[in-house]
Amino acid sequence: MSQTIFDKSTAGRHAGSQLPKLSEVQGDIPANLHRKTKPLLPEVSEMQTVRHYTQLSKKNFSIDTHFYPLGSCTMKYNPRGVHKAASMSEFLQRHPYQLESSSQGFLECIYELQEYLKDVTGMKGISLAPMAGSQGEFAGVAMIRAYHEARGDFERSEILVPDAAHGTNPASAVMCGYKVHEIPTGPEGDIDLEALKAAVGPKTAGIMLTNPSTLGVFERRIQEVSRIIHQAGGLLYYDGANLNAILGEVKPGDMGFDVMHLNLHKTFATPHGGGGPGAGPVAVGERLKPYLPLPMVTKEDNHYRWLTPEDCPNSIGRLSAFAGNTGILLRAYIYIRMLGRKGLKRVGEFSTLNANYLMAKLKQAGFTLAYPKRRASHEFIITINPEKKKLNVNAMDFAKRLLDYGFHAPTTYFPLLVPECLLIEPTETESKNELDAFVDALIKIRKEAETDPDLVRNAPHTMPVKRLDDVKAARELNLRWKSKD
Amino acid sequence: MSQTIFDKSTAGRHAGSQLPKLSEVQGDIPANLHRKTKPLLPEVSEMQTVRHYTQLSKKNFSIDTHFYPLGSCTMKYNPRGVHKAASMSEFLQRHPYQLESSSQGFLECIYELQEYLKDVTGMKGISLAPMAGSQGEFAGVAMIRAYHEARGDFERSEILVPDAAHGTNPASAVMCGYKVHEIPTGPEGDIDLEALKAAVGPKTAGIMLTNPSTLGVFERRIQEVSRIIHQAGGLLYYDGANLNAILGEVKPGDMGFDVMHLNLHKTFATPHGGGGPGAGPVAVGERLKPYLPLPMVTKEDNHYRWLTPEDCPNSIGRLSAFAGNTGILLRAYIYIRMLGRKGLKRVGEFSTLNANYLMAKLKQAGFTLAYPKRRASHEFIITINPEKKKLNVNAMDFAKRLLDYGFHAPTTYFPLLVPECLLIEPTETESKNELDAFVDALIKIRKEAETDPDLVRNAPHTMPVKRLDDVKAARELNLRWKSKD
Amino acid sequence: MPFIPHTKKDIEEMLQTIGASSIEQLFDEIPKDLRSGELKEIPEGLNEQQMMRLLKERALQVSDDLNFIGAGAYEHFIPAAVWDITSRGEFLTAYTPYQAEASQGTLQLIYEFQSMMTSLTGMDVSNASLYDGASALAEAVLMAVRANSKAKARKILIPMTVHPAYRMTVKTTVHNQKIECIEIPYDPKSGVTLLETLQKYNGQDIAGLVIPYPNFFGQFEAVDALTDWAHAEGALAIAVVNPMALAILKEPGVWGERGVDIVCGEAQPLGIPLASGGPYAGFMCCRQEWVRQMPGRIVGETTDKDGKIGYALTLQAREQHIRRSKATSNICTNQGLLVTAATIYMSLLGPEGLARVAQQCHTNTKHLVDQLTQISGVEKVFSGSYFHESVIRLPKAPSEILEALALCSIQGGYDLSKDYPELGNALLVCATETKSETDISLYACALEQVLHANKKKVSELKTVTVSEN
Amino acid sequence: MPFIPHTKKDIEEMLQTIGASSIEQLFDEIPKDLRSGELKEIPEGLNEQQMMRLLKERALQVSDDLNFIGAGAYEHFIPAAVWDITSRGEFLTAYTPYQAEASQGTLQLIYEFQSMMTSLTGMDVSNASLYDGASALAEAVLMAVRANSKAKARKILIPMTVHPAYRMTVKTTVHNQKIECIEIPYDPKSGVTLLETLQKYNGQDIAGLVIPYPNFFGQFEAVDALTDWAHAEGALAIAVVNPMALAILKEPGVWGERGVDIVCGEAQPLGIPLASGGPYAGFMCCRQEWVRQMPGRIVGETTDKDGKIGYALTLQAREQHIRRSKATSNICTNQGLLVTAATIYMSLLGPEGLARVAQQCHTNTKHLVDQLTQISGVEKVFSGSYFHESVIRLPKAPSEILEALALCSIQGGYDLSKDYPELGNALLVCATETKSETDISLYACALEQVLHANKKKVSELKTVTVSEN
Ligand SMILES: Cc1ncc(COP(=O)(O)O)c(C=O)c1O
Ligand SMILES: Cc1ncc(COP(=O)(O)O)c(C=O)c1O
């Protein structure tokens, strides 16, 4: 059943209509450069390939097949029309170095997207170059460094990061050569301001945070945080992963942030592709504009062109060979055009409505909220700790059992500071019916945990495989297929 | 789980980006013509639609997911490239009445397909108009009638049909106003020539047969059959459903047939779409050319144009509003271009090789062949009668259990004259590995029938539903969704 | 070997198992003198890359004009989701759902299609498709003759306002069974069938009356009166309708006193691309009492061994594979994939979306006709309102004008002068919801230029953005 | 409301459950003075139909020329099956496979991808992708510094024959960590890095040497000697390769005595469309001993509770979501969908198909260079053989010539004069397997005309059928 494509391979077989015709004279690559062994690629027919990968695809949960309330990931509907428009052959066939004079329609889209995203974020400059959130973070922190160094300030060696932050935040800071200083969170999910005050100083290059935070709540004293950091000479980085919650409601630029990234593959509905691609444009206030990474598009006399290193002598440089994940940029552009200004505002409103409704229902059903006194943003956390203590069934068991009920699991065990947590993000594209069904499933699972706990502990039962042994995967590393004979 | 789309509907919901903008002035359709009740169409979001039908699709077996040896149906690989090429926007957007001067590229394809199919069949004239095999049959028999009547012969009221024939053959003859006379088959699968001789006479308008027949064997005395019918003044109709077996090997025109259809959705790999569409071009010898149905394409001075009723005064007329299933014609054309003359011949060779191999393996495994002394054509029959007698497990049980093993069932209980039959057609696009796996599954099922017959009798066990109650479906007719409240 | 997976070793092993020395030998039952030589007309094969280039060249020779032709095939906007899902291998490459347990996707979808179609038409029962609208009408005529209790009734009345190609198709199909189709002329003023014209068939052995809606000219027939006339005469009323129009117009199930008996038509407007005329999908609905006379597949809800709901082909005793020469029709392969597209389309559009499309088509066509008839020499042919097509008269032969318009990248309509010479230089035009104001002005402007060679140039207009619709 | 399914009734009921009077109220924790006004730059929304027309207009302003540009992004033929399957919702709209049991499709596919890539490169381990080739090289440099046992080694040698944008990307990425990138000049005759040039770094604290293959000029570096030099110096050898070339060229795993340590590069040639430069997929492979230094996701085979084989993300302790500030990289979202396409592409092509594509690209480029250099004033810049790109010198500024060629619908190559002013009017040209003889002649002919404005006209050539390749 779960044969690999290599198990289906037979030496000498090929998909005949995929073989290019060879010219008679075959050039002159010296024989000593040729490879000696045939690479281990499958030798299968076209139909075998189609069948194998079609069958594999059926083993995935996805937005097109399942409710997918994976917190912090904004798994919303990815409009099919957007995918189709972005897949027009003119866009797909355009070489990255095709002349600007032959590319105006494409450059226009990219330019307009830059303008739109500045509006959405309240920022003054933007580069669409970063290829995902974490590269956006890297670029943002690198700009913070460039800014300080340009002022001759080489002392700032630390980036502050709240303990609730996503793992990419500290990792990105380190990639930029900074030390990371963790700031604790208070009991209601806001940053511990006293701890923050104690931490800032001349070594503070900046702080990275997301608001609403990954705890699913809005940082109420954000203006004070901003004041503290700025007074210490640091800058504020905004992790835009949660922008969906506040689209059209609050702008990071207005909250006092100096630099931020957006996750187009979250907020702007570009499909996540089983792991990517995404795009993580980085937007900045006036101070950081000179440092934006290349390339960017500018408009001069109705003509669009790429900005060059000569145009931007202080740019931190390039992040990729070409212009980043332009196909994703195009999708975000199209999505924005479809939603329009009203539609974008509704995203914030309805993702928040859905999260608060789901939270209220789960509370009614007796589940334990991590922050019961707070509004949910577009996501919220419940903790399975009470159930674990009473029934010895943990958050992961609940998560796995949800799969059997046809729901993708919420994010589990993140953020790290809430024990046995499920971070639940329904997004605005789910209907009330779907949310109600999800609540019903969680209630049923809790009942199962009471009456037949092993059923839950051994879940899932209806997936292509039962619960997998992660420890074995890491201990007996098997990272590629090898012939049995 | 198996909710209908109506169960997911909520009054007042809609897929916002599919609503056209309305002009302010809205025309003048009189109010008394308006409908009074809202039609029962689903009111769902775009994502709900995508999810519902994506999930539904996953409940199907198909060529892209499973071996599908459905006898008489030629379920071979449908090349993805063909589908893509035929889906180019210029082809999809062309209105059927778009001017010929604006359509030459399309007409050229259709014209060349006509020429190619004449070559393949050994016929002299062709019309691509029929939209499936059965409409081709209708057109062919209607031409036979037109031919006799044009000669002032109004006495011929019967069409002969072998008892092994597909149901469409007698049904088509009747649609053309003929009586059907069945001709029995001999013990080795050939037509009973004595019975044939006894049946022919002045009432004989013609005979419909397919060669190789639906029994999976070649009618060896086809030349004699032809002589008998022609001597009686009748014409021979060839049901092209089995053409895959003899592509590039024998031409129906050379066997003495006067008229035939082709099933492009079988022999020429156009996908069957869960029931259609197909295309059933009808090809004729010299005598029947004047009667071909419209439209057809002709070429004059490098210009392609449709033939009109004025060009073809004796045509039997039209079979559809436009030019038939042109999208399917285009796919067949492209498939032929990809295979080329050598590739087409290989289709006959390898479909025959696969069938004979599978037959030999099943014989070795102890299954009972319907015609053990014969070569298989591209398909062959085994009978489960011995198993049924011994174990009380019938052909349908075997068929249903095969589904659990991940194989679509062969055709069951057709042709009617072999009891408990499975008509097996592997096609040329399956690999030896797949055929071997299929044999293994049948052997295992027979073993199950011996050790745990209920397992087989109650199969399938792993499909979205267990065995369905056909009797109830017909007795308690429920043909459309009705609201429960 | 394109699409054939056999290696040399495979072939050898397989022949050995069979006990044959060559593939050639497997054909030894075929008389030698029948074995044919090479295929002569077929060129050498192309790999996928070569093929794609060839087909792109062909496609370039099919112009991508602004289309104002209707006449039975309508350009509507098709949401991307429709064909994205329809083209999934599981729908695209499945066979007819004979093995119900392995075909629940297709079967449930057809059941949903049947539900949508019966509701749109106001009927009790729908089948799972016929070939196209024209052949569906032919089947409806055969069905009416079968169903009609007056055993000898073999006459069918077909107004000339039915699509000419539909009438030809009906004739080709039914005349072998000695059914007579009588064509009913239309009122030259209103372009519809007058009740008076039917009166001369009072008391005759009429099996059925066909009622087109909207009719071929886009006009609205007096459906209530026609339906009642048919029933008064013991004839079955057969509606042939555009399903898109039924999103806003009265459904045939409530026409007249009792509603019609059979409704058929072309499902193409429901998410199926123009594609040169096919594949489309004919549909047919009827009242419960006629269900056993219905041609084509029908899906019913049932239960499995565990009592769980499932779907299966039903009433198969009507069909050729069971009933053979006594079947209600010879149809076997139908237009399943197009039903898939139509079902998804209707689900995406919903009642509101479908109504809006229908409404906007009407509005646009009215706007088009208003603009075109302001051009001197161009006039409306019929009085009364219409749906989304209308007939205009030109000062010159339409064929000439259409060729001239094509030079401006406009396909201007359907030339009626061959089918209806009595109407003179008549042209049938259509502007669906896909046309913007600019598109319509572009047409008007081009026609003005073709007829009078002056005024603003088309090229000027073309620069206006076309995304405003 | 596009994509939002809520009805009025839903909203009311939901607010009631929450105990809020309006959606507005749900934002009451946000300081009032922060609430923002309307979005100003964003236009009104468009429905799908309007949007498709707008985007078609934009697409029309992107010309669809014959493309002879390479320079790190290569136009190869992509079989239809690749994206038909890749675009299936289950691949397209899934997240990173954190819930392994519900993601076996993606996980097994990545495992197969890793298997294919390790074999192509001759390495032990592959990850599941990085962003693109350039950022993969940057990660490889960081990894080499981490892995290198000489604790203080923070110097990396990068030949100038590495893609200029890759060098910039590496610099941007690594300089914050105080890693020094030293650029190594090339031999102006052969366009490759000479061993002599490296000798001056003998005995220095070099962490790694980057070896491009083929290099940016299309030429073949002396990979065995370079690898051995690196190892002799205690440096890691990092190959940055075109995976397509490895279908026929010696894999980095066997370069020199011991093979390289890390191989990275751009997977774009494997079934990923040009698409203006992204999304593509960076890949990275390494020897077993460095696996714990690898950035990015890795999938491993394991078993489930019943002992059945399954797949899961593994060695997650290297990654940011577990190890946070101590992770091997900050990468999280990667290029999974492109890996899907590349895997299907490699499966369809197989070893034979991939080798043929590589071979034919080489042959075509050679043919192109031969034809272009027959034009007076056009000459080859480097001696020695090349893969599927080569540098020619023109008699005028390439930028001018490229604009002129574009008027003949030809994108003629990559202008090297900015990045390598020392080469003069140099142009990098490339003809992949997608180019026919006619295409190549068309280019030669157009260039001839642009330079010398005479001889046969381009338009004549264009009528020749282009499906012959
Ligand atoms: C809160 C948060 N920040 C940052 C990221 C990193 O974004 P990306 O995965 O696009 O690199 C994510 C996504 O996983 C996230 O959820
Ligand atoms: C032998 C035979 N004849 C005729 C037909 C009818 O062809 P179609 O289904 O295209 O109408 C079929 C297909 O089902 C068949 O197998």
mmCIF file of N, CA and C in Angstrom, chain B residues 70-74 212-217 241-242 245 351-352 355-356 359 375-381 411 414 423-426:
data_model
loop_
_atom_site.group_PDB
_atom_site.id
_atom_site.type_symbol
_atom_site.label_atom_id
_atom_site.label_comp_id
_atom_site.label_asym_id
_atom_site.label_seq_id
_atom_site.Cartn_x
_atom_site.Cartn_y
_atom_site.Cartn_z
ATOM 1 N N LEU B 70 -11.938 -2.950 -16.615
ATOM 2 C CA LEU B 70 -13.356 -3.095 -16.922
ATOM 3 C C LEU B 70 -13.518 -3.508 -18.386
ATOM 4 N N GLY B 71 -13.865 -4.744 -18.582
ATOM 5 C CA GLY B 71 -13.950 -5.288 -19.939
ATOM 6 C C GLY B 71 -14.897 -4.496 -20.825
ATOM 7 N N SER B 72 -14.491 -4.338 -22.085
ATOM 8 C CA SER B 72 -15.270 -3.640 -23.102
ATOM 9 C C SER B 72 -15.181 -2.119 -22.951
ATOM 10 N N CYS B 73 -14.423 -1.654 -21.964
ATOM 11 C CA CYS B 73 -14.420 -0.212 -21.692
ATOM 12 C C CYS B 73 -13.075 0.469 -21.945
ATOM 13 N N THR B 74 -12.034 -0.327 -22.162
ATOM 14 C CA THR B 74 -10.715 0.206 -22.532
ATOM 15 C C THR B 74 -10.298 1.366 -21.634
ATOM 16 N N PRO B 212 -12.613 -8.045 -32.657
ATOM 17 C CA PRO B 212 -13.002 -9.119 -31.751
ATOM 18 C C PRO B 212 -14.313 -8.821 -31.025
ATOM 19 N N SER B 213 -15.016 -9.894 -30.719
ATOM 20 C CA SER B 213 -16.333 -9.740 -30.127
ATOM 21 C C SER B 213 -16.209 -9.437 -28.642
ATOM 22 N N THR B 214 -17.339 -9.186 -28.018
ATOM 23 C CA THR B 214 -17.338 -8.931 -26.578
ATOM 24 C C THR B 214 -17.031 -10.191 -25.791
ATOM 25 N N LEU B 215 -16.866 -11.319 -26.482
ATOM 26 C CA LEU B 215 -16.419 -12.526 -25.798
ATOM 27 C C LEU B 215 -14.893 -12.551 -25.700
ATOM 28 N N GLY B 216 -14.268 -11.561 -26.267
ATOM 29 C CA GLY B 216 -12.816 -11.466 -26.162
ATOM 30 C C GLY B 216 -12.090 -12.311 -27.199
ATOM 31 N N VAL B 217 -12.784 -12.712 -28.235
ATOM 32 C CA VAL B 217 -12.134 -13.525 -29.273
ATOM 33 C C VAL B 217 -12.390 -12.939 -30.657
ATOM 34 N N ALA B 241 -16.148 -0.586 -30.580
ATOM 35 C CA ALA B 241 -15.744 -0.509 -29.174
ATOM 36 C C ALA B 241 -14.464 -1.290 -28.892
ATOM 37 N N ASN B 242 -14.216 -2.324 -29.684
ATOM 38 C CA ASN B 242 -13.050 -3.165 -29.410
ATOM 39 C C ASN B 242 -11.873 -2.897 -30.346
ATOM 40 N N ALA B 245 -7.955 -3.548 -29.797
ATOM 41 C CA ALA B 245 -7.294 -4.839 -29.956
ATOM 42 C C ALA B 245 -6.590 -4.985 -31.290
ATOM 43 N N SER B 351 -1.891 -4.202 -25.931
ATOM 44 C CA SER B 351 -3.149 -4.521 -25.251
ATOM 45 C C SER B 351 -3.410 -6.023 -25.398
ATOM 46 N N THR B 352 -3.040 -6.573 -26.531
ATOM 47 C CA THR B 352 -3.208 -8.011 -26.757
ATOM 48 C C THR B 352 -2.218 -8.819 -25.908
ATOM 49 N N ALA B 355 -3.470 -8.825 -22.276
ATOM 50 C CA ALA B 355 -4.638 -9.677 -22.055
ATOM 51 C C ALA B 355 -4.238 -11.148 -22.087
ATOM 52 N N ASN B 356 -3.412 -11.525 -23.031
ATOM 53 C CA ASN B 356 -3.027 -12.931 -23.123
ATOM 54 C C ASN B 356 -2.155 -13.359 -21.949
ATOM 55 N N MET B 359 -4.475 -13.710 -18.972
ATOM 56 C CA MET B 359 -5.269 -14.924 -19.154
ATOM 57 C C MET B 359 -4.429 -16.160 -18.819
ATOM 58 N N ARG B 375 -7.117 -17.661 -28.367
ATOM 59 C CA ARG B 375 -6.311 -16.517 -27.973
ATOM 60 C C ARG B 375 -7.242 -15.469 -27.357
ATOM 61 N N ALA B 376 -6.729 -14.733 -26.415
ATOM 62 C CA ALA B 376 -7.454 -13.536 -25.993
ATOM 63 C C ALA B 376 -7.230 -12.455 -27.033
ATOM 64 N N SER B 377 -8.185 -11.598 -27.169
ATOM 65 C CA SER B 377 -7.915 -10.376 -27.938
ATOM 66 C C SER B 377 -7.307 -9.387 -26.932
ATOM 67 N N HIS B 378 -7.898 -8.227 -26.768
ATOM 68 C CA HIS B 378 -7.428 -7.281 -25.770
ATOM 69 C C HIS B 378 -8.146 -7.513 -24.450
ATOM 70 N N GLU B 379 -9.035 -8.508 -24.442
ATOM 71 C CA GLU B 379 -9.787 -8.825 -23.237
ATOM 72 C C GLU B 379 -10.146 -10.306 -23.293
ATOM 73 N N PHE B 380 -10.629 -10.809 -22.176
ATOM 74 C CA PHE B 380 -10.994 -12.225 -22.124
ATOM 75 C C PHE B 380 -11.931 -12.432 -20.945
ATOM 76 N N ILE B 381 -12.520 -13.627 -20.915
ATOM 77 C CA ILE B 381 -13.538 -13.904 -19.898
ATOM 78 C C ILE B 381 -13.118 -15.076 -19.034
ATOM 79 N N THR B 411 -15.725 -6.156 -15.767
ATOM 80 C CA THR B 411 -17.149 -6.150 -16.103
ATOM 81 C C THR B 411 -17.768 -7.475 -15.652
ATOM 82 N N PHE B 414 -21.670 -9.667 -17.997
ATOM 83 C CA PHE B 414 -21.778 -9.318 -19.410
ATOM 84 C C PHE B 414 -20.540 -9.864 -20.080
ATOM 85 N N LEU B 423 -15.404 -10.143 -17.354
ATOM 86 C CA LEU B 423 -14.786 -9.755 -18.626
ATOM 87 C C LEU B 423 -13.649 -8.783 -18.293
ATOM 88 N N ILE B 424 -12.425 -9.226 -18.570
ATOM 89 C CA ILE B 424 -11.243 -8.534 -18.049
ATOM 90 C C ILE B 424 -10.449 -7.886 -19.179
ATOM 91 N N GLU B 425 -10.262 -6.591 -19.091
ATOM 92 C CA GLU B 425 -9.517 -5.860 -20.130
ATOM 93 C C GLU B 425 -8.433 -5.011 -19.476
ATOM 94 N N PRO B 426 -7.210 -5.466 -19.529
ATOM 95 C CA PRO B 426 -6.164 -4.714 -18.811
ATOM 96 C C PRO B 426 -5.679 -3.454 -19.530
#
